[in-house]
Coordinates of C-alpha atoms and ligand atoms in Angstrom, one line a residue:
X658 CA 354.6 -69.0 200.0
X659 CA 358.2 -70.0 200.6
X660 CA 361.0 -68.3 201.5
X661 CA 363.7 -67.5 198.8
X662 CA 367.1 -67.6 200.8
X663 CA 369.9 -70.3 200.1
X664 CA 369.2 -73.4 201.7
X665 CA 373.2 -73.8 203.0
X666 CA 373.0 -77.1 204.8
X667 CA 374.2 -77.0 208.0
X668 CA 376.3 -80.0 209.0
X669 CA 380.3 -80.1 210.1
X670 CA 382.3 -79.5 206.9
X671 CA 380.8 -75.5 207.9
X672 CA 382.3 -75.5 211.1
X673 CA 385.5 -76.8 209.4
X674 CA 385.8 -74.8 206.3
X675 CA 385.9 -71.6 208.4
X676 CA 388.2 -72.5 210.6
X677 CA 390.7 -74.2 207.9
X678 CA 390.1 -70.1 205.8
X679 CA 390.2 -67.6 208.8
X680 CA 392.4 -69.5 211.3
X681 CA 394.3 -71.7 209.8
X682 CA 397.1 -70.3 212.2
X683 CA 395.7 -70.2 215.6
X684 CA 396.8 -73.3 217.6
X685 CA 395.3 -76.9 218.9
X686 CA 397.6 -77.8 221.7
X687 CA 397.4 -80.8 223.4
X688 CA 399.2 -83.0 226.5
X689 CA 400.9 -86.1 225.4
X690 CA 400.9 -89.6 227.8
X691 CA 404.3 -87.8 228.6
X692 CA 403.5 -84.9 229.4
X693 CA 405.1 -83.7 226.9
X694 CA 403.1 -80.4 224.7
X695 CA 402.7 -80.9 221.3
X696 CA 400.7 -77.5 219.6
X697 CA 399.8 -77.6 215.7
X698 CA 397.7 -74.6 213.9
X699 CA 394.3 -75.8 212.7
X700 CA 395.7 -75.6 208.9
X701 CA 398.0 -78.3 209.4
X702 CA 395.3 -79.9 211.8
X703 CA 392.5 -79.6 209.2
X704 CA 394.4 -81.0 206.3
X705 CA 395.6 -83.9 208.8
X706 CA 392.2 -84.8 208.9
X707 CA 391.5 -84.2 205.3
X708 CA 393.8 -87.5 205.1
X709 CA 392.6 -89.3 207.8
X710 CA 389.1 -89.1 205.5
X711 CA 390.8 -90.3 202.6
X712 CA 392.1 -92.8 204.1
X713 CA 389.3 -94.0 206.2
X714 CA 387.4 -93.6 202.9
X715 CA 390.3 -96.7 201.2
X716 CA 389.6 -99.1 203.8
X717 CA 386.0 -99.0 203.3
X718 CA 384.3 -96.7 205.3
X719 CA 380.9 -95.9 203.7
X720 CA 378.1 -93.6 204.8
X721 CA 376.3 -93.4 207.7
X722 CA 379.2 -96.2 208.6
X723 CA 379.8 -95.8 212.4
X724 CA 383.6 -95.0 213.2
X725 CA 384.5 -95.4 217.0
X726 CA 387.2 -93.7 219.1
X727 CA 388.8 -95.2 222.3
X728 CA 390.3 -91.3 223.4
X729 CA 391.0 -88.8 225.6
X730 CA 391.0 -85.7 224.7
X731 CA 394.2 -84.1 222.1
X732 CA 395.1 -83.7 218.7
X733 CA 394.4 -86.7 217.1
X734 CA 390.5 -87.0 218.6
X735 CA 390.3 -83.0 217.7
X736 CA 391.1 -84.5 213.9
X737 CA 388.7 -87.0 213.3
X738 CA 386.0 -85.1 215.2
X739 CA 386.5 -83.1 211.9
X740 CA 386.8 -86.2 209.2
X741 CA 384.5 -88.2 210.1
X742 CA 381.4 -86.4 210.0
X743 CA 382.7 -84.6 206.8
X744 CA 383.0 -87.8 205.2
X745 CA 379.2 -89.3 205.2
X746 CA 380.7 -91.4 208.2
X747 CA 379.3 -91.4 212.2
X748 CA 382.1 -90.4 214.8
X749 CA 381.2 -92.7 218.3
X750 CA 382.8 -91.3 220.7
X751 CA 383.2 -94.5 223.3
X752 CA 383.4 -93.5 227.1
X753 CA 386.9 -95.5 228.2
X754 CA 385.8 -95.2 232.1
X755 CA 383.2 -98.5 230.9
X756 CA 384.1 -101.8 231.8
X757 CA 385.0 -103.9 228.5
X758 CA 381.9 -105.7 228.6
X759 CA 379.4 -102.4 228.5
X760 CA 381.8 -101.3 226.2
X761 CA 381.3 -104.3 223.6
X762 CA 377.8 -104.0 223.9
X763 CA 377.7 -100.5 223.1
X764 CA 380.8 -101.1 220.0
X765 CA 378.2 -104.4 218.9
X766 CA 374.6 -102.0 219.6
X767 CA 376.2 -99.4 217.2
X768 CA 377.8 -102.0 214.7
X769 CA 381.4 -99.4 214.6
X770 CA 382.6 -100.7 211.7
X771 CA 386.4 -99.2 212.4
X772 CA 387.6 -98.0 216.2
X773 CA 390.8 -95.6 216.9
X774 CA 392.6 -96.3 220.7
X775 CA 395.5 -94.3 221.8
X776 CA 398.3 -96.0 222.6
X777 CA 397.6 -96.2 226.5
X778 CA 394.1 -97.5 226.4
X779 CA 395.5 -100.6 224.5
X780 CA 395.4 -102.4 227.9
X781 CA 391.8 -101.4 227.9
X782 CA 391.2 -102.4 224.1
X783 CA 392.9 -105.7 224.7
X784 CA 389.9 -106.6 226.9
X785 CA 387.5 -105.7 224.9
X786 CA 388.9 -106.6 221.2
X787 CA 387.9 -110.1 222.2
X788 CA 384.4 -109.6 222.3
X789 CA 383.6 -107.4 219.7
X790 CA 383.8 -107.8 215.5
X791 CA 385.7 -104.6 214.4
X792 CA 386.9 -104.6 210.4
X793 CA 390.0 -102.2 211.4
X794 CA 391.7 -101.2 214.5
X795 CA 393.7 -97.8 214.2
X796 CA 396.4 -97.4 217.5
X797 CA 397.1 -93.4 217.7
X798 CA 400.5 -94.4 219.1
X799 CA 403.1 -92.0 220.8
X800 CA 406.1 -94.3 219.7
X801 CA 407.0 -98.0 219.9
X802 CA 405.4 -101.1 218.2
X803 CA 402.2 -101.2 216.6
X804 CA 400.4 -104.3 217.8
X805 CA 400.2 -107.0 215.7
X806 CA 396.4 -106.1 213.4
X807 CA 396.4 -103.3 214.2
X808 CA 396.7 -100.1 211.9
X809 CA 399.1 -96.9 212.8
X810 CA 397.7 -93.4 212.8
X811 CA 400.6 -91.6 211.2
X812 CA 401.4 -94.6 209.0
X813 CA 397.8 -94.3 207.8
X814 CA 397.6 -90.6 207.4
X815 CA 401.0 -90.5 205.1
X816 CA 399.4 -93.4 203.3
X817 CA 397.6 -91.1 202.3
X818 CA 399.3 -87.7 201.8
X819 CA 396.6 -86.1 199.1
X820 CA 395.4 -82.4 200.1
X821 CA 392.9 -83.1 198.0
X822 CA 389.5 -83.8 200.2
X823 CA 387.3 -80.7 200.0
X824 CA 385.4 -80.5 203.5
X825 CA 381.8 -80.2 201.4
X826 CA 378.8 -79.7 202.9
X827 CA 376.7 -83.4 203.9
X828 CA 373.1 -83.5 204.0
X829 CA 372.1 -81.4 207.6
X830 CA 369.4 -84.5 208.7
X831 CA 371.8 -87.5 208.5
X832 CA 373.9 -88.7 211.5
X833 CA 377.7 -86.7 212.8
X834 CA 378.0 -88.9 216.1
X835 CA 376.7 -90.6 218.7
X836 CA 377.0 -91.5 222.2
X837 CA 375.6 -93.5 224.7
X838 CA 374.5 -92.7 228.1
X839 CA 375.7 -93.7 230.8
X840 CA 372.6 -96.6 232.2
X841 CA 372.3 -96.0 234.9
X842 CA 368.8 -97.6 234.4
X843 CA 368.9 -99.9 231.9
X844 CA 371.0 -100.7 229.2
X845 CA 373.0 -97.5 227.6
X846 CA 370.8 -95.7 224.8
X847 CA 372.6 -94.2 222.1
X848 CA 371.5 -90.7 221.1
X849 CA 372.7 -90.5 217.4
X850 CA 373.4 -86.6 216.6
X851 CA 372.5 -84.9 213.3
X852 CA 375.0 -82.6 211.9
X853 CA 371.8 -79.7 211.9
X854 CA 371.6 -80.9 215.4
X855 CA 375.7 -79.9 216.2
X856 CA 375.4 -76.9 214.1
X857 CA 372.9 -75.1 215.7
X858 CA 374.3 -75.7 219.1
X859 CA 377.5 -74.3 218.5
X860 CA 375.3 -71.4 217.3
X861 CA 373.7 -71.2 220.6
X862 CA 376.9 -71.9 222.4
X863 CA 378.4 -68.5 220.9
X864 CA 375.8 -66.6 222.4
X865 CA 376.7 -64.4 225.2
X866 CA 374.1 -65.3 227.2
X867 CA 375.1 -68.7 226.9
X868 CA 379.0 -70.2 227.2
X869 CA 379.8 -67.3 225.0
X870 CA 383.3 -68.3 223.1
X871 CA 385.0 -66.0 221.1
X872 CA 387.7 -65.8 218.8
X873 CA 390.4 -64.5 222.1
X874 CA 389.2 -67.6 224.2
X875 CA 391.7 -70.2 225.1
X876 CA 389.9 -72.9 225.7
X877 CA 390.5 -76.1 228.2
X878 CA 387.7 -78.5 228.3
X879 CA 388.5 -80.7 230.8
X880 CA 385.1 -82.3 230.2
X881 CA 386.1 -85.5 228.1
X882 CA 385.9 -85.8 224.3
X883 CA 384.0 -89.4 224.7
X884 CA 381.3 -87.6 227.0
X885 CA 378.7 -85.4 224.7
X886 CA 381.0 -84.6 222.1
X887 CA 383.3 -82.4 225.2
X888 CA 379.9 -80.7 225.1
X889 CA 380.0 -79.7 222.2
X890 CA 383.7 -77.0 222.9
X891 CA 385.9 -78.4 220.0
X892 CA 383.6 -78.0 217.1
X893 CA 382.6 -74.1 219.2
X894 CA 385.7 -72.9 219.1
X895 CA 386.6 -74.2 216.2
X896 CA 384.3 -72.3 214.4
X897 CA 385.2 -69.3 215.8
X898 CA 389.0 -70.0 215.7
X899 CA 389.4 -70.1 219.8
X900 CA 392.5 -71.6 220.8
X901 CA 391.9 -75.8 222.1
X902 CA 394.1 -76.6 225.2
X903 CA 393.8 -81.0 225.9
X904 CA 394.4 -82.0 229.1
X905 CA 395.4 -85.2 227.4
X906 CA 395.0 -88.0 229.9
X907 CA 396.2 -85.8 233.3
X908 CA 393.1 -84.5 234.9
X909 CA 394.5 -84.3 238.6
X910 CA 394.1 -81.1 239.7
X911 CA 398.1 -79.6 239.7
X912 CA 398.4 -80.6 236.1
X913 CA 395.1 -79.0 235.5
X914 CA 395.9 -75.9 236.7
X915 CA 400.0 -76.1 235.6
X916 CA 398.0 -76.0 232.6
X917 CA 396.0 -73.1 232.6
X918 CA 398.5 -71.1 234.2
X919 CA 401.0 -71.3 231.4
X920 CA 398.9 -71.5 228.1
X921 CA 396.7 -68.8 229.6
X922 CA 393.7 -70.4 229.3
X923 CA 390.7 -67.8 229.3
X924 CA 387.8 -70.5 229.8
X925 CA 387.4 -74.4 231.1
X926 CA 384.2 -76.4 231.1
X927 CA 384.1 -79.4 233.6
X928 CA 382.0 -81.3 236.1
X929 CA 382.0 -79.8 240.0
X930 CA 383.9 -83.2 241.3
X931 CA 386.7 -81.9 238.6
X932 CA 386.2 -78.4 240.0
X933 CA 386.2 -79.0 244.0
X934 CA 389.4 -80.7 243.5
X935 CA 391.3 -77.9 241.7
X936 CA 389.1 -75.3 244.1
X937 CA 391.4 -77.6 247.6
X938 CA 394.1 -77.4 245.1
X939 CA 393.9 -73.6 244.9
X940 CA 392.8 -72.8 248.6
X941 CA 395.7 -75.3 249.4
X942 CA 398.7 -73.0 247.5
X943 CA 396.6 -69.8 246.8
X944 CA 398.9 -67.4 244.3
X945 CA 400.9 -70.4 243.3
X946 CA 399.1 -70.6 239.8
X947 CA 398.4 -67.6 237.3
X948 CA 394.4 -67.8 236.9
X949 CA 394.9 -64.2 235.7
X950 CA 393.8 -64.9 232.4
X951 CA 390.7 -66.5 232.9
X952 CA 387.3 -64.6 232.5
X953 CA 385.3 -68.0 233.4
X954 CA 384.8 -71.7 233.5
X955 CA 381.6 -73.2 232.8
X956 CA 380.5 -76.3 235.1
X957 CA 377.6 -78.7 234.8
X958 CA 376.9 -82.5 234.5
X959 CA 375.6 -82.3 238.3
X960 CA 375.4 -79.4 240.5
X961 CA 378.2 -77.1 241.3
X962 CA 377.5 -76.0 245.7
X963 CA 377.3 -72.7 245.8
X964 CA 380.4 -72.6 248.3
X965 CA 382.3 -73.7 245.1
X966 CA 380.8 -71.1 242.7
X967 CA 381.3 -68.2 246.0
X968 CA 385.1 -70.0 246.7
X969 CA 386.3 -69.4 243.4
X970 CA 385.3 -65.9 242.5
X971 CA 385.6 -64.1 246.1
X972 CA 389.3 -66.2 246.7
X973 CA 390.7 -66.4 242.9
X974 CA 388.7 -64.3 241.0
X975 CA 387.3 -67.1 238.7
X976 CA 383.7 -66.8 238.1
X977 CA 381.6 -70.1 238.0
X978 CA 378.7 -70.4 235.1
X979 CA 376.8 -73.3 235.8
X980 CA 375.8 -75.4 232.8
X981 CA 372.5 -77.9 232.5
X982 CA 372.7 -80.7 229.9
X983 CA 372.1 -84.1 228.8
X984 CA 373.4 -86.7 226.6
X985 CA 370.1 -86.3 224.6
X986 CA 370.6 -82.9 224.5
X987 CA 373.8 -82.1 222.6
X988 CA 374.1 -81.0 226.0
X989 CA 373.7 -77.7 226.8
X990 CA 370.1 -77.1 228.0
X991 CA 370.4 -74.3 230.2
X992 CA 372.9 -71.9 231.9
X993 CA 373.5 -69.8 234.7
X994 CA 373.5 -66.0 234.5
X995 CA 372.8 -63.1 236.3
X996 CA 369.6 -61.2 234.7
X997 CA 370.0 -57.2 234.9
X998 CA 367.3 -57.6 237.4
X999 CA 369.8 -59.0 240.1
X1000 CA 371.9 -56.9 240.2
X1001 CA 370.0 -55.1 242.6
X1002 CA 370.0 -57.3 244.6
X1003 CA 372.7 -58.7 248.4
X1004 CA 376.0 -60.2 246.9
X1005 CA 375.0 -64.0 248.6
X1006 CA 371.2 -63.8 246.9
X1007 CA 373.2 -63.4 243.8
X1008 CA 375.4 -66.6 244.8
X1009 CA 372.3 -68.8 246.0
X1010 CA 370.9 -67.0 241.9
X1011 CA 374.0 -68.8 240.4
X1012 CA 373.5 -72.1 242.0
X1013 CA 370.2 -72.6 239.9
X1014 CA 370.8 -74.6 236.5
X1015 CA 369.0 -71.0 235.1
X1016 CA 367.6 -70.0 232.0
X1017 CA 367.0 -72.3 229.3
X1018 CA 369.2 -71.5 226.3
X1019 CA 368.1 -69.8 223.3
X1020 CA 366.5 -73.0 220.7
X1021 CA 365.1 -75.0 224.2
X1022 CA 361.4 -74.5 225.3
X1023 CA 361.0 -75.9 229.2
X1024 CA 358.0 -77.2 230.9
X1025 CA 357.6 -79.1 234.0
X1026 CA 355.1 -81.7 233.8
X1027 CA 353.4 -83.7 237.9
X1028 CA 350.9 -87.0 238.0
X1029 CA 348.6 -83.9 237.5
X1030 CA 349.1 -82.2 234.9
X1031 CA 351.4 -79.5 233.6
X1032 CA 352.7 -77.5 236.5
X1033 CA 352.8 -73.3 236.8
X1034 CA 355.7 -71.8 236.6
X1035 CA 355.4 -70.6 240.4
X1036 CA 359.4 -71.9 241.7
X1037 CA 357.5 -74.6 243.8
X1038 CA 355.5 -76.8 242.5
X1039 CA 357.6 -80.0 242.0
X1040 CA 357.6 -82.2 239.1
X1041 CA 359.5 -83.4 235.8
X1042 CA 361.3 -81.2 233.3
X1043 CA 360.3 -81.9 229.7
X1044 CA 362.2 -79.7 226.8
X1045 CA 362.1 -79.4 223.5
X1046 CA 364.3 -78.0 220.3
X1047 CA 366.2 -78.6 217.4
X1048 CA 369.2 -80.2 219.8
X1049 CA 367.3 -82.4 221.7
X1050 CA 367.0 -86.1 220.8
X1051 CA 363.6 -87.9 218.9
X1052 CA 363.7 -91.5 219.7
X1053 CA 366.6 -93.1 220.8
X1054 CA 368.9 -95.4 218.2
X1055 CA 367.2 -98.9 218.4
X1056 CA 366.1 -99.4 221.6
X1057 CA 366.0 -102.6 223.0
X1058 CA 364.1 -101.7 226.4
X1059 CA 360.5 -100.1 225.9
X1060 CA 361.2 -96.1 226.1
X1061 CA 358.6 -94.2 228.4
X1062 CA 361.4 -90.4 227.5
X1063 CA 359.0 -89.1 225.0
X1064 CA 355.7 -87.1 225.1
X1065 CA 352.6 -87.9 222.9
X1066 CA 353.5 -84.0 221.4
X1067 CA 357.1 -84.6 221.0
X1068 CA 358.6 -83.4 224.1
X1069 CA 361.8 -85.4 225.6
X1070 CA 361.0 -86.3 229.3
X1071 CA 364.3 -85.6 231.0
X1072 CA 364.0 -87.4 234.3
X1073 CA 365.3 -84.5 236.3
X1074 CA 362.4 -83.0 238.8
X1075 CA 362.7 -79.5 238.8
X1076 CA 360.7 -76.0 239.8
X1077 CA 360.6 -73.4 237.2
X1078 CA 360.4 -69.8 238.8
X1079 CA 357.8 -67.1 236.9
X1080 CA 360.2 -65.9 235.0
X1081 CA 361.6 -69.2 233.8
X1082 CA 364.5 -70.5 235.8
X1083 CA 365.2 -73.7 236.5
X1084 CA 366.3 -75.1 240.3
X1085 CA 367.6 -78.9 239.7
X1086 CA 365.9 -81.2 242.7
X1087 CA 367.0 -84.2 241.9
X1088 CA 366.8 -86.8 239.3
X1089 CA 364.0 -89.1 239.4
X1090 CA 365.8 -92.0 240.0
X1091 CA 367.5 -90.2 243.1
X1092 CA 364.0 -88.4 244.2
X1093 CA 364.0 -89.0 248.2
X1094 CA 360.2 -89.5 249.3
X1095 CA 360.2 -89.3 253.0
X1096 CA 356.1 -89.2 254.4
X1097 CA 354.8 -88.9 251.3
X1098 CA 356.5 -85.6 250.9
X1099 CA 359.7 -84.8 248.5
X1100 CA 363.2 -83.9 250.1
X1101 CA 365.8 -82.5 247.4
X1102 CA 369.2 -84.4 248.6
X1103 CA 370.7 -81.7 246.0
X1104 CA 369.5 -78.5 248.4
X1105 CA 371.3 -80.4 251.0
X1106 CA 374.6 -81.4 249.6
X1107 CA 374.6 -78.0 248.5
X1108 CA 374.3 -77.4 251.8
X1109 CA 376.9 -79.6 253.9
X1110 CA 379.2 -78.9 251.0
X1111 CA 379.0 -75.6 251.8
X1112 CA 380.1 -76.6 255.6
X1113 CA 383.8 -75.7 256.0
X1114 CA 384.7 -79.0 256.8
X1115 CA 383.0 -80.7 254.2
X1116 CA 385.0 -81.4 251.2
X1117 CA 382.3 -83.7 249.1
X1118 CA 378.8 -85.0 249.8
X1119 CA 375.9 -86.8 248.4
X1120 CA 372.8 -87.5 249.6
X1121 CA 370.2 -90.6 249.2
X1122 CA 366.9 -91.8 250.6
X1123 CA 367.4 -95.3 252.3
X1124 CA 364.3 -97.1 252.8
X1125 CA 362.7 -96.6 256.1
X1126 CA 359.9 -98.7 258.4
X1127 CA 357.9 -95.8 258.6
X1128 CA 358.2 -92.8 256.1
X1129 CA 358.9 -95.5 253.2
X1130 CA 362.3 -93.7 253.2
X1131 CA 365.0 -91.1 255.2
X1132 CA 367.7 -89.5 253.7
X1133 CA 371.2 -90.6 254.5
X1134 CA 374.4 -88.3 253.8
X1135 CA 377.4 -89.8 253.1
X1136 CA 380.4 -87.1 253.6
X1137 CA 384.3 -86.2 252.0
X1138 CA 385.9 -84.4 255.5
X1139 CA 388.1 -81.8 253.8
X1140 CA 391.8 -83.0 255.4
X1141 CA 392.7 -82.8 258.8
X1142 CA 388.8 -81.9 259.2
X1143 CA 387.2 -84.2 261.9
X1144 CA 383.5 -82.8 261.7
X1145 CA 381.3 -85.1 262.6
X1146 CA 377.1 -85.7 262.5
X1147 CA 375.6 -83.2 265.2
X1148 CA 377.4 -81.0 263.9
X1149 CA 376.5 -81.2 260.6
X1150 CA 372.5 -81.8 261.6
X1151 CA 372.7 -78.4 263.4
X1152 CA 374.6 -77.1 260.3
X1153 CA 371.6 -78.2 258.4
X1154 CA 368.2 -78.1 261.3
X1155 CA 369.3 -74.0 260.6
X1156 CA 368.8 -74.1 256.7
X1157 CA 366.3 -77.0 256.4
X1158 CA 362.7 -77.6 258.3
X1159 CA 363.6 -80.0 260.4
X1160 CA 362.4 -83.3 258.7
X1161 CA 365.1 -82.7 256.0
X1162 CA 368.0 -83.4 257.5
X1163 CA 369.7 -87.2 257.1
X1164 CA 368.9 -89.2 259.9
X1165 CA 372.1 -90.0 260.1
X1166 CA 375.5 -89.6 257.9
X1167 CA 378.9 -92.3 257.2
X1168 CA 382.4 -90.5 256.6
X1169 CA 384.0 -92.0 253.7
X1170 CA 387.4 -91.1 252.4
X1171 CA 386.3 -90.6 248.5
X1172 CA 382.9 -90.9 246.8
X1173 CA 381.5 -93.5 244.7
X1174 CA 381.7 -92.0 240.7
X1175 CA 380.1 -92.8 237.0
X1176 CA 382.3 -93.0 234.1
X1177 CA 381.8 -89.7 233.6
X1178 CA 382.3 -88.2 237.3
X1179 CA 378.9 -88.0 238.6
X1180 CA 378.4 -89.7 242.2
X1181 CA 377.2 -93.0 241.6
X1182 CA 373.8 -92.9 244.5
X1183 CA 372.9 -96.1 243.4
X1184 CA 376.1 -97.9 245.0
X1185 CA 375.7 -95.5 247.7
X1186 CA 371.5 -96.8 248.6
X1187 CA 372.9 -100.6 248.1
X1188 CA 376.0 -100.5 250.5
X1189 CA 373.7 -98.1 253.1
X1190 CA 370.7 -100.0 252.1
X1191 CA 369.5 -101.6 256.1
X1192 CA 370.8 -98.2 257.7
X1193 CA 367.6 -97.6 258.8
X1194 CA 365.8 -101.4 259.0
X1195 CA 365.4 -101.3 262.5
X1196 CA 364.9 -97.6 263.4
X1197 CA 361.2 -97.0 264.2
X1198 CA 361.4 -99.7 267.0
X1199 CA 364.8 -97.9 268.5
X1200 CA 362.7 -94.6 268.1
X1201 CA 366.5 -92.9 266.7
X1202 CA 365.1 -92.2 263.5
X1203 CA 364.3 -88.0 263.4
X1204 CA 360.6 -88.5 262.2
X1205 CA 359.0 -85.8 259.0
X1206 CA 357.4 -84.4 261.9
X1207 CA 356.1 -81.0 259.6
X1208 CA 355.1 -83.6 256.5
X1209 CA 352.1 -85.0 255.5
X1210 CA 352.5 -87.7 257.4
Ligands
ADP958 P1 374.8 -89.7 232.7 O1 374.7 -88.7 233.8 O2 373.5 -90.7 232.9 O3 376.1 -90.3 232.3 P2 374.3 -87.1 231.6 O4 375.6 -86.6 231.0 O5 373.4 -86.7 230.0 O6 374.5 -88.3 231.5 O7 374.0 -86.0 232.3 C1 372.5 -85.8 232.6 C2 372.0 -85.6 233.7 O8 372.7 -84.7 234.5 C3 370.7 -84.4 233.5 O9 369.5 -84.9 233.8 C4 370.5 -84.1 235.3 O10 370.4 -84.9 236.2 C5 372.6 -84.1 235.3 N1 372.6 -82.7 234.8 C6 373.3 -82.1 234.5 N2 373.4 -81.0 234.9 C7 373.5 -80.6 236.1 C8 373.4 -79.3 236.3 N3 373.7 -78.6 236.2 N4 372.9 -79.1 238.0 C9 372.2 -80.6 238.6 N5 371.8 -81.7 237.6 C10 372.8 -81.6 236.6

C-alpha cells in the first residue's frame, strides 16, 4: 500500500522560492576584488537569478547541459547556483587552483557548454581557452572592456530584463550540480549531485546536531564555492534566510578577520589551514578584531589539530566544530559534537573528543572493513570506512579508470582508514594512500600531526611514510615553525615520545617555510614523499633509524 502524502519534488527551486518569499530583505554580502563591499537583498539576487536563467535559455542552454563557473565566492556566483539548476541545467564549479591542463581535461570530460568566468580569473581562462571548446563565455566583470568573443554578465542580465522565470520544481532525480574530485590518485572523477541529494543534505545541515544554521546567522563560507558547493552552505543559508557573507578573492587571515568583525559574522566554515592562519593572527593581536558575534566555525576537509580547537575556545572564545566529509558525500558525513554523556568528563578529554571526526550525521550510515571483513565498533580495530546515504555518490560520471570504490551491496568506500568507537564515534587515522606501515604495523599520521601542532613552537606539520630498508616504511615529519621559533628535531622527538609508542616517533624531521598544498588547501603529501624519498635509503647500515621495537617485527 502506498502512502497518501504529496510528492513534492525535492529540488533546488524549493530552496530558492523560500528565500524569495520569506526573506526577500535579508542580505547577501560580497567583497569585491577591489576590496569594496557589495550588498544585495535576496529578493534582488533571486530576481537576477531568474533573468540569468532566461538568458541562458536564450543562449541555447538545454536541460542537462553543463554550465561551468570559474569564480570566487560572491553574489554573482550565488546567482548561478540558483539559476542553473533551477532551469534544468547542471552547475559545474571549476577549481580555480588547478593547472590549466587539468581544467581543460575536466571541462572536456564534462562537455561544458557555457562558462562564467570572473574578470580577475581571465588570465587563467586565457590559458585554458585554447585547449577546450565551449559555446559561450560569460565574463563577470567589475568594469573595463569585455574581451572579444565574451559576453558581459551584466549586459546579459539587462538583455533579459523580465521577471517571468518561475523557479518551478524540477524532477528531483535529475542532476543539479557537478564537482570533480582533486584527482590526487588517477584522473579527476566527476560527482554528479542530484537535486534530491542537495535538498536532503540541506535539511540535514539544519539539524541541531550538525551545522545547525538558523535565520539569525550571518554565515561566512570561506570554503570555496568551487569545492563541493561550498559544503552546501549557499543553499542551506538561503533556505533558512540567514545572511551570507562572501569573501571574494581575499582569503588572507587579516581580510577574513576584518570581514567577520565588521559584518558581525556568527558562523564560518573552511579547511584547517585557513583557521591555523587566523588563530596565529588573533594570537599576535589579541583584541584587535571583535569576534563576539561568532558562535562557531565549522572546520573540515582535513583534521583540525586538537591544539587549534582548544586555542580558539580558550584564548578567543570561538567554538570550532569539526566536520568530516568528501566531495562524494555532498560533502558532510560526520560532525564532532559533545554529547550529554561528555558533560562529566574533564575539559582536556572534551577537547580530545572534539578532535575526532565525530558522529555520522542523521541520514549517513557507516561501517569499517579490513581485509578480513567488517570490523567491530570497538574503538581500536582499524579499517576502511564505508558509507551509505541519500547524498552519497552511487557512481562517478563516466569514469575513465576502473572504479573499485563501490561495494557489491552499494556502499561507498571512502578510502579513509578509521576506528569506530562503540558509540559510533569515528576517528580518522589516515587516508589509505597516506597510510604509514612500519614493520607491518600502522602508524597514524593524523595523530602525530595533531600532537606536533600542539607543540608551542610548531605552526603546521605533516607526517609521511618514507621507504625504509628494514621496516619498509618509517614516519618522517615536515614541520613549519612558528615565527621566531627555533625548536629542533630532538625536542620534537621527546615531545612525541611522551605521547606515543617509541616506534611511532618519526625517525627524522625537516623544517620548511611552508607545506605544499593541494587546490583545496590540504597538504600535498605525495609531493613530500617525492621530495624526501631517499631520506632513509642508507638508514639500516648507518644504524641511525629508530626501529619500531614494539611493532610486529
Ligand atoms: P580531495 O581532498 O581529494 O580534494 P575531498 O575534499 O573530497 O577531496 O576530500 C575528502 C577527504 O578529506 C576525506 O576522504 C578525508 O581523507 C579528508 N577529510 C575531510 N574531512 C576530514 C576531517 N575532519 N578529518 C580528517 N580528514 C578529513
